[in-house]
Short mmCIF file of C-alpha atoms and ligand atoms in Angstrom, two decimals:
data_model
loop_
_atom_site.label_atom_id
_atom_site.label_comp_id
_atom_site.label_asym_id
_atom_site.label_seq_id
_atom_site.Cartn_x
_atom_site.Cartn_y
_atom_site.Cartn_z
CA UNK A 1 33.28 -17.75 -10.05
CA UNK A 2 30.44 -16.55 -7.82
CA UNK A 3 30.39 -18.57 -4.57
CA UNK A 4 26.93 -19.18 -3.09
CA UNK A 5 26.57 -20.87 0.28
CA UNK A 6 23.49 -22.95 1.07
CA UNK A 7 22.06 -24.08 4.41
CA UNK A 8 19.46 -26.86 4.63
CA UNK A 9 16.91 -27.01 7.45
CA UNK A 10 15.73 -30.62 7.78
CA UNK A 11 17.69 -33.60 6.49
CA UNK A 12 14.77 -35.95 5.85
CA UNK A 13 13.87 -37.39 2.46
CA UNK A 14 13.74 -34.07 0.57
CA UNK A 15 16.68 -32.49 2.45
CA UNK A 16 18.76 -35.57 1.67
CA UNK A 17 17.74 -35.48 -2.01
CA UNK A 18 18.61 -31.79 -2.28
CA UNK A 19 22.01 -32.38 -0.66
CA UNK A 20 22.76 -35.25 -3.02
CA UNK A 21 21.82 -33.23 -6.14
CA UNK A 22 23.89 -30.20 -5.08
CA UNK A 23 26.90 -32.40 -4.32
CA UNK A 24 26.74 -34.54 -7.45
CA UNK A 25 25.96 -31.69 -9.89
CA UNK A 26 28.34 -29.10 -8.43
CA UNK A 27 30.65 -29.09 -11.47
CA UNK A 28 27.73 -28.99 -13.90
CA UNK A 29 26.42 -25.83 -12.21
CA UNK A 30 29.90 -24.30 -12.14
CA UNK A 31 30.24 -24.87 -15.88
CA UNK A 32 26.69 -23.99 -16.90
CA UNK A 33 25.77 -21.14 -14.60
CA UNK A 34 29.15 -19.91 -13.33
CA UNK A 35 28.12 -20.39 -9.72
CA UNK A 36 29.76 -22.55 -7.11
CA UNK A 37 26.96 -23.88 -4.92
CA UNK A 38 28.09 -25.49 -1.67
CA UNK A 39 26.15 -26.74 1.33
CA UNK A 40 27.84 -24.86 4.16
CA UNK A 41 25.73 -26.08 7.04
CA UNK A 42 22.59 -28.07 7.89
CA UNK A 43 20.14 -28.05 10.78
CA UNK A 44 18.81 -31.43 11.86
CA UNK A 45 17.76 -32.56 15.35
CA UNK A 46 18.57 -36.18 14.51
CA UNK A 47 22.29 -35.74 13.76
CA UNK A 48 22.58 -39.35 12.59
CA UNK A 49 20.52 -38.46 9.48
CA UNK A 50 23.04 -35.79 8.48
CA UNK A 51 26.04 -37.97 9.35
CA UNK A 52 24.61 -40.82 7.24
CA UNK A 53 24.69 -38.50 4.23
CA UNK A 54 28.41 -37.86 4.78
CA UNK A 55 27.98 -34.37 6.27
CA UNK A 56 30.82 -33.56 8.67
CA UNK A 57 30.05 -32.96 12.37
CA UNK A 58 31.18 -29.36 12.22
CA UNK A 59 28.67 -28.60 9.45
CA UNK A 60 25.68 -29.55 11.61
CA UNK A 61 24.44 -26.36 13.30
CA UNK A 62 23.33 -26.41 16.91
CA UNK A 63 20.54 -23.88 16.32
CA UNK A 64 19.03 -21.50 13.76
CA UNK A 65 21.03 -18.51 15.07
CA UNK A 66 24.26 -20.19 13.95
CA UNK A 67 22.85 -20.22 10.41
CA UNK A 68 21.48 -16.67 10.54
CA UNK A 69 24.83 -15.30 11.66
CA UNK A 70 26.94 -17.35 9.25
CA UNK A 71 28.28 -14.92 6.60
CA UNK A 72 28.96 -17.81 4.19
CA UNK A 73 25.26 -18.72 3.99
CA UNK A 74 23.37 -16.88 1.22
CA UNK A 75 20.37 -19.18 0.68
CA UNK A 76 18.47 -21.22 3.26
CA UNK A 77 16.45 -24.25 2.15
CA UNK A 78 13.53 -25.06 4.46
CA UNK A 79 12.34 -28.66 4.06
CA UNK A 80 11.15 -29.37 7.59
CA UNK A 81 7.40 -29.30 6.87
CA UNK A 82 4.64 -28.16 9.23
CA UNK A 83 4.09 -24.63 10.45
CA UNK A 84 6.29 -24.42 13.54
CA UNK A 85 9.19 -24.17 14.06
CA UNK A 86 9.58 -23.78 10.27
CA UNK A 87 7.82 -20.39 10.25
CA UNK A 88 9.97 -18.91 13.01
CA UNK A 89 13.14 -20.23 11.38
CA UNK A 90 12.21 -18.89 7.91
CA UNK A 91 11.37 -15.46 9.34
CA UNK A 92 14.65 -15.41 11.32
CA UNK A 93 16.61 -16.23 8.15
CA UNK A 94 14.83 -13.58 6.04
CA UNK A 95 15.43 -10.96 8.74
CA UNK A 96 19.10 -11.94 8.67
CA UNK A 97 19.15 -11.19 4.93
CA UNK A 98 19.18 -14.79 3.68
CA UNK A 99 17.02 -15.75 0.73
CA UNK A 100 14.76 -18.74 1.38
CA UNK A 101 13.72 -21.71 -0.75
CA UNK A 102 10.92 -23.78 0.76
CA UNK A 103 8.97 -26.94 -0.07
CA UNK A 104 6.49 -26.28 2.74
CA UNK A 105 2.98 -25.99 1.23
CA UNK A 106 1.16 -25.63 4.55
CA UNK A 107 3.50 -22.85 5.70
CA UNK A 108 3.43 -21.02 2.38
CA UNK A 109 -0.31 -21.42 1.90
CA UNK A 110 -1.17 -20.10 5.36
CA UNK A 111 1.55 -17.46 5.83
CA UNK A 112 2.87 -16.36 2.41
CA UNK A 113 1.59 -12.84 3.17
CA UNK A 114 3.73 -12.63 6.29
CA UNK A 115 6.81 -14.31 4.80
CA UNK A 116 6.69 -12.25 1.63
CA UNK A 117 6.41 -8.95 3.50
CA UNK A 118 9.56 -9.77 5.49
CA UNK A 119 11.37 -11.01 2.37
CA UNK A 120 10.58 -7.76 0.52
CA UNK A 121 11.59 -5.59 3.47
CA UNK A 122 14.95 -7.34 3.68
CA UNK A 123 15.48 -7.51 -0.12
CA UNK A 124 15.57 -11.32 -0.05
CA UNK A 125 14.24 -13.92 -2.45
CA UNK A 126 11.46 -16.27 -1.38
CA UNK A 127 11.02 -19.31 -3.63
CA UNK A 128 8.49 -22.14 -3.34
CA UNK A 129 8.43 -24.22 -6.54
CA UNK A 130 8.75 -27.42 -4.48
CA UNK A 131 5.68 -26.59 -2.38
CA UNK A 132 3.30 -27.69 -5.14
CA UNK A 133 3.46 -30.83 -7.25
CA UNK A 134 7.08 -31.76 -6.34
CA UNK A 135 9.27 -31.95 -9.41
CA UNK A 136 6.61 -30.66 -11.83
CA UNK A 137 7.52 -27.03 -12.71
CA UNK A 138 4.06 -25.54 -12.37
CA UNK A 139 4.80 -22.47 -10.25
CA UNK A 140 7.52 -21.09 -12.54
CA UNK A 141 5.26 -21.86 -15.51
CA UNK A 142 2.50 -19.72 -13.98
CA UNK A 143 4.90 -16.95 -12.95
CA UNK A 144 6.88 -16.81 -16.18
CA UNK A 145 5.97 -18.90 -19.19
CA UNK A 146 2.19 -18.59 -19.06
CA UNK A 147 2.07 -14.99 -17.85
CA UNK A 148 0.82 -13.71 -21.22
CA UNK A 149 -2.45 -15.56 -20.68
CA UNK A 150 -5.65 -14.92 -18.88
CA UNK A 151 -5.80 -18.28 -17.11
CA UNK A 152 -9.37 -19.51 -17.37
CA UNK A 153 -9.13 -22.74 -15.40
CA UNK A 154 -6.87 -25.33 -13.88
CA UNK A 155 -7.59 -28.88 -12.97
CA UNK A 156 -5.06 -31.04 -11.23
CA UNK A 157 -4.22 -34.35 -9.66
CA UNK A 158 -1.97 -32.76 -7.08
CA UNK A 159 -1.81 -35.40 -4.37
CA UNK A 160 0.14 -38.55 -5.13
CA UNK A 161 -1.03 -40.60 -2.14
CA UNK A 162 -4.72 -40.37 -3.03
CA UNK A 163 -3.98 -40.95 -6.70
CA UNK A 164 -2.10 -44.12 -5.77
CA UNK A 165 -5.02 -45.31 -3.60
CA UNK A 166 -7.69 -44.57 -6.25
CA UNK A 167 -5.59 -46.17 -9.00
CA UNK A 168 -5.15 -49.38 -6.97
CA UNK A 169 -8.84 -49.49 -6.04
CA UNK A 170 -9.74 -49.17 -9.73
CA UNK A 171 -7.17 -51.69 -10.98
CA UNK A 172 -7.47 -54.34 -8.28
CA UNK A 173 -11.00 -53.83 -6.98
CA UNK A 174 -9.50 -53.57 -3.49
CA UNK A 175 -11.28 -51.74 -0.66
CA UNK A 176 -10.15 -48.26 0.43
CA UNK A 177 -8.93 -49.41 3.88
CA UNK A 178 -6.84 -52.24 2.40
CA UNK A 179 -5.17 -50.02 -0.19
CA UNK A 180 -4.51 -47.33 2.42
CA UNK A 181 -2.67 -49.91 4.56
CA UNK A 182 -0.64 -50.97 1.52
CA UNK A 183 0.17 -47.31 0.74
CA UNK A 184 1.34 -46.83 4.34
CA UNK A 185 3.52 -49.95 4.12
CA UNK A 186 5.13 -48.64 0.92
CA UNK A 187 5.77 -45.22 2.48
CA UNK A 188 3.35 -43.31 0.17
CA UNK A 189 0.87 -42.56 2.95
CA UNK A 190 1.78 -41.21 6.38
CA UNK A 191 0.91 -43.11 9.59
CA UNK A 192 -1.70 -40.36 10.07
CA UNK A 193 -3.00 -40.08 6.51
CA UNK A 194 -5.55 -37.31 7.15
CA UNK A 195 -3.64 -34.51 5.38
CA UNK A 196 -3.67 -36.51 2.14
CA UNK A 197 -6.90 -38.55 2.23
CA UNK A 198 -9.06 -35.74 3.63
CA UNK A 199 -7.81 -33.40 0.89
CA UNK A 200 -5.96 -30.84 3.05
CA UNK A 201 -2.65 -31.26 1.19
CA UNK A 202 -4.38 -30.69 -2.17
CA UNK A 203 -6.27 -27.70 -0.74
CA UNK A 204 -3.04 -25.99 0.40
CA UNK A 205 -1.53 -26.54 -3.05
CA UNK A 206 -4.63 -25.32 -4.87
CA UNK A 207 -4.65 -22.17 -2.72
CA UNK A 208 -1.08 -21.37 -3.84
CA UNK A 209 -1.61 -22.31 -7.51
CA UNK A 210 -4.97 -20.59 -7.97
CA UNK A 211 -3.72 -17.39 -6.30
CA UNK A 212 -0.90 -17.29 -8.86
CA UNK A 213 -3.14 -18.24 -11.79
CA UNK A 214 -5.91 -15.77 -11.02
CA UNK A 215 -3.73 -12.95 -9.58
CA UNK A 216 -5.70 -12.62 -6.38
CA UNK A 217 -5.36 -14.13 -2.94
CA UNK A 218 -7.32 -17.37 -2.62
CA UNK A 219 -7.19 -18.38 1.06
CA UNK A 220 -7.42 -22.15 1.57
CA UNK A 221 -10.47 -21.56 3.76
CA UNK A 222 -12.37 -20.50 0.62
CA UNK A 223 -11.77 -23.85 -1.07
CA UNK A 224 -14.51 -26.49 -0.93
CA UNK A 225 -12.85 -29.69 0.32
CA UNK A 226 -13.92 -33.32 0.30
CA UNK A 227 -11.49 -36.25 0.63
CA UNK A 228 -11.62 -39.85 -0.59
CA UNK A 229 -12.44 -41.66 2.66
CA UNK A 230 -16.04 -42.43 1.63
CA UNK A 231 -15.23 -43.74 -1.84
CA UNK A 232 -16.30 -47.32 -2.47
CA UNK A 233 -15.06 -49.72 -5.12
CA UNK A 234 -18.68 -50.13 -6.23
CA UNK A 235 -18.80 -46.50 -7.40
CA UNK A 236 -15.47 -46.77 -9.21
CA UNK A 237 -16.83 -49.85 -11.00
CA UNK A 238 -20.17 -48.26 -11.90
CA UNK A 239 -18.28 -45.17 -13.10
CA UNK A 240 -16.33 -47.38 -15.52
CA UNK A 241 -19.61 -48.51 -17.10
CA UNK A 242 -20.26 -44.89 -18.04
CA UNK A 243 -16.70 -44.45 -19.34
CA UNK A 244 -15.40 -42.56 -16.29
CA UNK A 245 -12.27 -42.70 -14.16
CA UNK A 246 -12.35 -41.47 -10.57
CA UNK A 247 -9.72 -38.94 -9.46
CA UNK A 248 -9.28 -36.55 -6.54
CA UNK A 249 -9.29 -33.33 -8.56
CA UNK A 250 -8.30 -29.84 -7.51
CA UNK A 251 -10.32 -27.45 -9.66
CA UNK A 252 -9.96 -23.71 -10.07
CA UNK A 253 -12.05 -21.63 -12.49
CA UNK A 254 -12.13 -17.93 -13.14
CA UNK A 255 -15.42 -17.10 -14.82
CA UNK A 256 -17.89 -14.27 -15.25
CA UNK A 257 -19.58 -14.99 -11.93
CA UNK A 258 -16.36 -15.20 -9.95
CA UNK A 259 -13.77 -17.70 -8.82
CA UNK A 260 -14.61 -21.31 -8.12
CA UNK A 261 -12.14 -23.42 -6.14
CA UNK A 262 -12.74 -26.97 -4.98
CA UNK A 263 -11.02 -30.24 -4.12
CA UNK A 264 -13.15 -33.38 -4.27
CA UNK A 265 -13.39 -36.82 -5.90
CA UNK A 266 -14.50 -36.40 -9.51
CA UNK A 267 -15.38 -38.64 -12.41
CA UNK A 268 -13.67 -37.68 -15.65
CA UNK A 269 -14.05 -39.27 -19.08
CA UNK A 270 -11.45 -42.00 -19.63
CA UNK A 271 -10.37 -40.13 -22.79
CA UNK A 272 -9.37 -37.01 -20.81
CA UNK A 273 -5.57 -36.63 -20.48
CA UNK A 274 -5.85 -36.52 -16.67
CA UNK A 275 -7.56 -39.94 -16.63
CA UNK A 276 -4.32 -41.65 -17.64
CA UNK A 277 -2.35 -40.11 -14.76
CA UNK A 278 -2.02 -43.17 -12.54
CA UNK A 279 -0.22 -44.42 -9.43
CA UNK A 280 1.42 -41.67 -7.41
CA UNK A 281 1.98 -39.41 -10.43
CA UNK A 282 0.65 -35.84 -10.49
CA UNK A 283 -0.50 -33.56 -13.29
CA UNK A 284 -1.91 -30.09 -13.72
CA UNK A 285 -4.09 -29.25 -16.71
CA UNK A 286 -4.18 -25.50 -17.31
CA UNK A 287 -6.33 -23.63 -19.82
CA UNK A 288 -5.26 -20.17 -20.87
CA UNK A 289 -7.02 -17.86 -23.31
CA UNK A 290 -4.02 -17.84 -25.69
CA UNK A 291 -2.16 -21.07 -25.10
CA UNK A 292 -5.36 -23.17 -24.85
CA UNK A 293 -4.68 -26.42 -22.95
CA UNK A 294 -1.36 -27.31 -21.32
CA UNK A 295 -0.71 -30.36 -19.17
CA UNK A 296 2.29 -30.64 -16.87
CA UNK A 297 2.90 -34.18 -15.64
CA UNK A 298 5.39 -35.88 -13.36
CA UNK A 299 6.45 -36.88 -9.89
CA UNK A 300 4.74 -34.86 -7.17
CA UNK A 301 6.92 -36.13 -4.36
CA UNK A 302 10.14 -37.99 -3.61
CA UNK A 303 13.73 -37.11 -2.73
CA UNK A 304 15.12 -36.32 -6.17
CA UNK A 305 11.98 -34.98 -7.94
CA UNK A 306 11.26 -32.53 -5.11
CA UNK A 307 15.01 -31.87 -4.77
CA UNK A 308 15.00 -30.99 -8.48
CA UNK A 309 12.44 -28.22 -7.84
CA UNK A 310 14.42 -26.94 -4.86
CA UNK A 311 17.72 -26.86 -6.70
CA UNK A 312 16.03 -25.10 -9.64
CA UNK A 313 14.97 -22.37 -7.20
CA UNK A 314 18.45 -22.22 -5.66
CA UNK A 315 20.05 -21.71 -9.08
CA UNK A 316 17.42 -19.09 -10.04
CA UNK A 317 18.05 -17.28 -6.76
CA UNK A 318 21.83 -17.47 -7.19
CA UNK A 319 21.71 -16.09 -10.74
CA UNK A 320 19.09 -13.31 -10.37
CA UNK A 321 19.19 -10.15 -8.36
CA UNK A 322 15.65 -8.89 -8.98
CA UNK A 323 13.46 -11.26 -7.03
CA UNK A 324 9.84 -11.92 -8.04
CA UNK A 325 7.03 -11.53 -5.53
CA UNK A 326 3.28 -12.10 -5.86
CA UNK A 327 1.47 -10.43 -8.74
CA UNK A 328 -1.37 -9.55 -6.34
CA UNK A 329 -1.76 -7.88 -2.96
CA UNK A 330 -0.68 -10.71 -0.71
CA UNK A 331 -2.93 -10.50 2.34
CA UNK A 332 -4.31 -13.05 4.79
CA UNK A 333 -7.90 -12.69 3.57
CA UNK A 334 -9.16 -12.50 0.02
CA UNK A 335 -9.55 -9.03 -1.48
CA UNK A 336 -13.06 -7.55 -1.07
CA UNK A 337 -13.37 -7.40 -4.85
CA UNK A 338 -12.78 -11.15 -5.29
CA UNK A 339 -16.09 -12.95 -5.72
CA UNK A 340 -16.33 -16.67 -5.03
CA UNK A 341 -18.89 -19.02 -6.60
CA UNK A 342 -20.18 -21.43 -3.96
CA UNK A 343 -23.31 -22.82 -5.61
CA UNK A 344 -21.26 -24.08 -8.53
CA UNK A 345 -22.38 -25.96 -11.62
CA UNK A 346 -21.49 -29.56 -12.37
CA UNK A 347 -22.88 -32.79 -13.71
CA UNK A 348 -23.37 -35.47 -11.05
CA UNK A 349 -23.23 -39.22 -10.52
CA UNK A 350 -25.88 -40.31 -8.02
CA UNK A 351 -26.20 -43.88 -6.74
CA UNK A 352 -29.38 -44.88 -4.95
CA UNK A 353 -30.03 -48.04 -2.99
CA UNK A 354 -33.65 -48.45 -4.01
CA UNK A 355 -36.49 -50.79 -3.25
CA UNK A 356 -37.35 -52.57 -6.50
CA UNK A 357 -41.07 -51.86 -6.78
CA UNK A 358 -43.62 -49.82 -8.69
CA UNK A 359 -43.44 -46.06 -8.31
CA UNK A 360 -39.87 -45.70 -7.08
CA UNK A 361 -38.51 -44.28 -10.32
CA UNK A 362 -41.56 -42.07 -10.70
CA UNK A 363 -40.94 -40.62 -7.24
CA UNK A 364 -37.23 -40.02 -7.92
CA UNK A 365 -38.07 -38.42 -11.28
CA UNK A 366 -40.55 -36.08 -9.67
CA UNK A 367 -37.95 -35.02 -7.08
CA UNK A 368 -35.40 -34.43 -9.84
CA UNK A 369 -37.92 -32.36 -11.80
CA UNK A 370 -38.80 -30.33 -8.70
CA UNK A 371 -35.09 -29.64 -8.11
CA UNK A 372 -34.42 -28.69 -11.77
CA UNK A 373 -32.24 -31.74 -12.35
CA UNK A 374 -32.24 -33.34 -15.77
CA UNK A 375 -31.08 -36.95 -16.12
CA UNK A 376 -28.57 -37.66 -18.89
CA UNK A 377 -28.04 -41.40 -18.33
CA UNK A 378 -29.38 -44.08 -16.03
CA UNK A 379 -28.51 -47.65 -15.06
CA UNK A 380 -30.37 -50.10 -12.86
CA UNK A 381 -28.90 -53.41 -11.75
CA UNK A 382 -31.27 -56.32 -12.13
CA UNK A 383 -32.40 -57.69 -8.78
CA UNK A 384 -31.28 -56.87 -5.24
CA UNK A 385 -27.49 -56.93 -5.64
CA UNK A 386 -26.63 -53.84 -3.64
CA UNK A 387 -26.16 -53.15 0.04
CA UNK A 388 -28.91 -54.53 2.36
CA UNK A 389 -30.58 -56.36 -0.51
CA UNK A 390 -31.42 -53.06 -2.21
CA UNK A 391 -31.25 -52.43 -5.94
CA UNK A 392 -28.56 -50.01 -7.08
CA UNK A 393 -29.90 -47.33 -9.42
CA UNK A 394 -27.38 -44.93 -10.90
CA UNK A 395 -28.07 -41.59 -12.53
CA UNK A 396 -25.74 -39.28 -14.40
CA UNK A 397 -27.27 -35.82 -14.51
CA UNK A 398 -26.87 -33.00 -16.96
CA UNK A 399 -25.09 -29.93 -15.58
CA UNK A 400 -27.01 -28.47 -12.66
CA UNK A 401 -26.24 -26.49 -9.53
CA UNK A 402 -24.76 -27.95 -6.34
CA UNK A 403 -27.69 -26.71 -4.23
CA UNK A 404 -30.18 -28.45 -6.52
CA UNK A 405 -28.42 -31.75 -5.87
CA UNK A 406 -28.27 -31.15 -2.11
CA UNK A 407 -32.02 -30.50 -2.06
CA UNK A 408 -32.76 -33.60 -4.16
CA UNK A 409 -30.61 -35.80 -1.90
CA UNK A 410 -32.49 -34.52 1.13
CA UNK A 411 -35.90 -35.14 -0.45
CA UNK A 412 -34.96 -38.63 -1.66
CA UNK A 413 -33.62 -39.61 1.74
CA UNK A 414 -36.81 -38.32 3.40
CA UNK A 415 -39.16 -40.13 1.02
CA UNK A 416 -40.83 -43.38 2.05
CA UNK A 417 -40.78 -45.02 -1.37
CA UNK A 418 -37.08 -44.86 -2.04
CA UNK A 419 -34.24 -46.21 0.10
CA UNK A 420 -31.17 -44.04 0.45
CA UNK A 421 -28.73 -41.99 -1.58
CA UNK A 422 -25.59 -44.11 -1.31
CA UNK A 423 -23.17 -41.85 -3.20
CA UNK A 424 -22.96 -38.48 -4.93
CA UNK A 425 -19.86 -37.78 -7.04
CA UNK A 426 -19.31 -34.74 -9.25
CA UNK A 427 -18.67 -35.41 -12.92
CA UNK A 428 -16.37 -33.21 -14.99
CA UNK A 429 -18.36 -32.44 -18.11
N1 HSE B 1 1.87 -36.11 0.48
C1 HSE B 1 1.93 -35.50 -0.80
C2 HSE B 1 1.32 -36.41 -1.84
C3 HSE B 1 3.34 -35.18 -1.26
O1 HSE B 1 0.93 -37.52 -1.53
O2 HSE B 1 1.24 -35.97 -2.98
C4 HSE B 1 3.84 -33.90 -0.70
O3 HSE B 1 2.94 -32.86 -0.90
#
């Protein structure tokens, strides 16, 4: 039986889940894959976390060098999160000839070029299934099962915290701040929720996934990002009247004019499969030229779901000798030949707080016409029910360009006759 020693860096939620799975499934893996996977050593500053999991004192390393020089360690699992010291530790392990499995999306998104170069040079594996969408096997699907396709687009709900918040706002009519507090109390949202609610977490994941899907480096800095902090219950409710559900979507498209990558709140039709992905669940909807539409759905976070992705990588690493690396030149910047679409096309939801008097609609219509925006649907509330006694007027536009909308918003806000643009939300058409 092949013996494979594992080290785990970080014994928090995911480290603990990984340890538990490896311990409880050891015999299953021996029988099924003919490998004996054992956790030889862990690295955790707070020793009590490791001890609480039943790990013996002498298996808690004092520093990363103890792991690098341990001949019984073949694979190192990095589940610390953040860039440093995780980056230094991962590089040290790769240079020492250890293969690495990581769940660290920020590290992999920002430094995969550096990590991969060192992994290749030292003939080590570098695996990162758990970095995107937790237990949902999207990375291996892109690398292996879908590789026969030209991937045309992907659309995902890839952040569980924001999906939980938007779901609760929609179901309970509760305000953003109240639901955020509830999410923090339940442990979904961090004390500092910025990475999730401002869309950074989804942006890191989309950078990794779209690079794999489109076979070219998509730096996260090229991704348009907008979080959910300005979303009001009023817009979720008005969206429902048009048959829409609001989601924080990560969108990647590879079209004739180039690559389009963006993370922002989006209305989608309630009949779309992504609309039914609620609570903290995640899903990625991929369209390939051969397979057509595929949706992968499941838990994007949590001890055992993320541990499942990590252990899958450990078993793959332990049973393969030819490691896979990127299918594109993995550099810090995008390749010169990669074109990005910034003035992208979309339909839009626009809510105005208008003064209810003659000429207001005429003025708005003339601005829309000037900006080449065609209205598909419109709704006006009767009487001054909106903010500051204004009348809410909602438009759904036909597909137009982002810059047309920006110009129209500016002109409406500058006009005397009309109050203000209260919300602009892109609509998936
Ligand atoms: N914080 C992430 C989420 C999970 O809410 O989906 C880890 O990426």
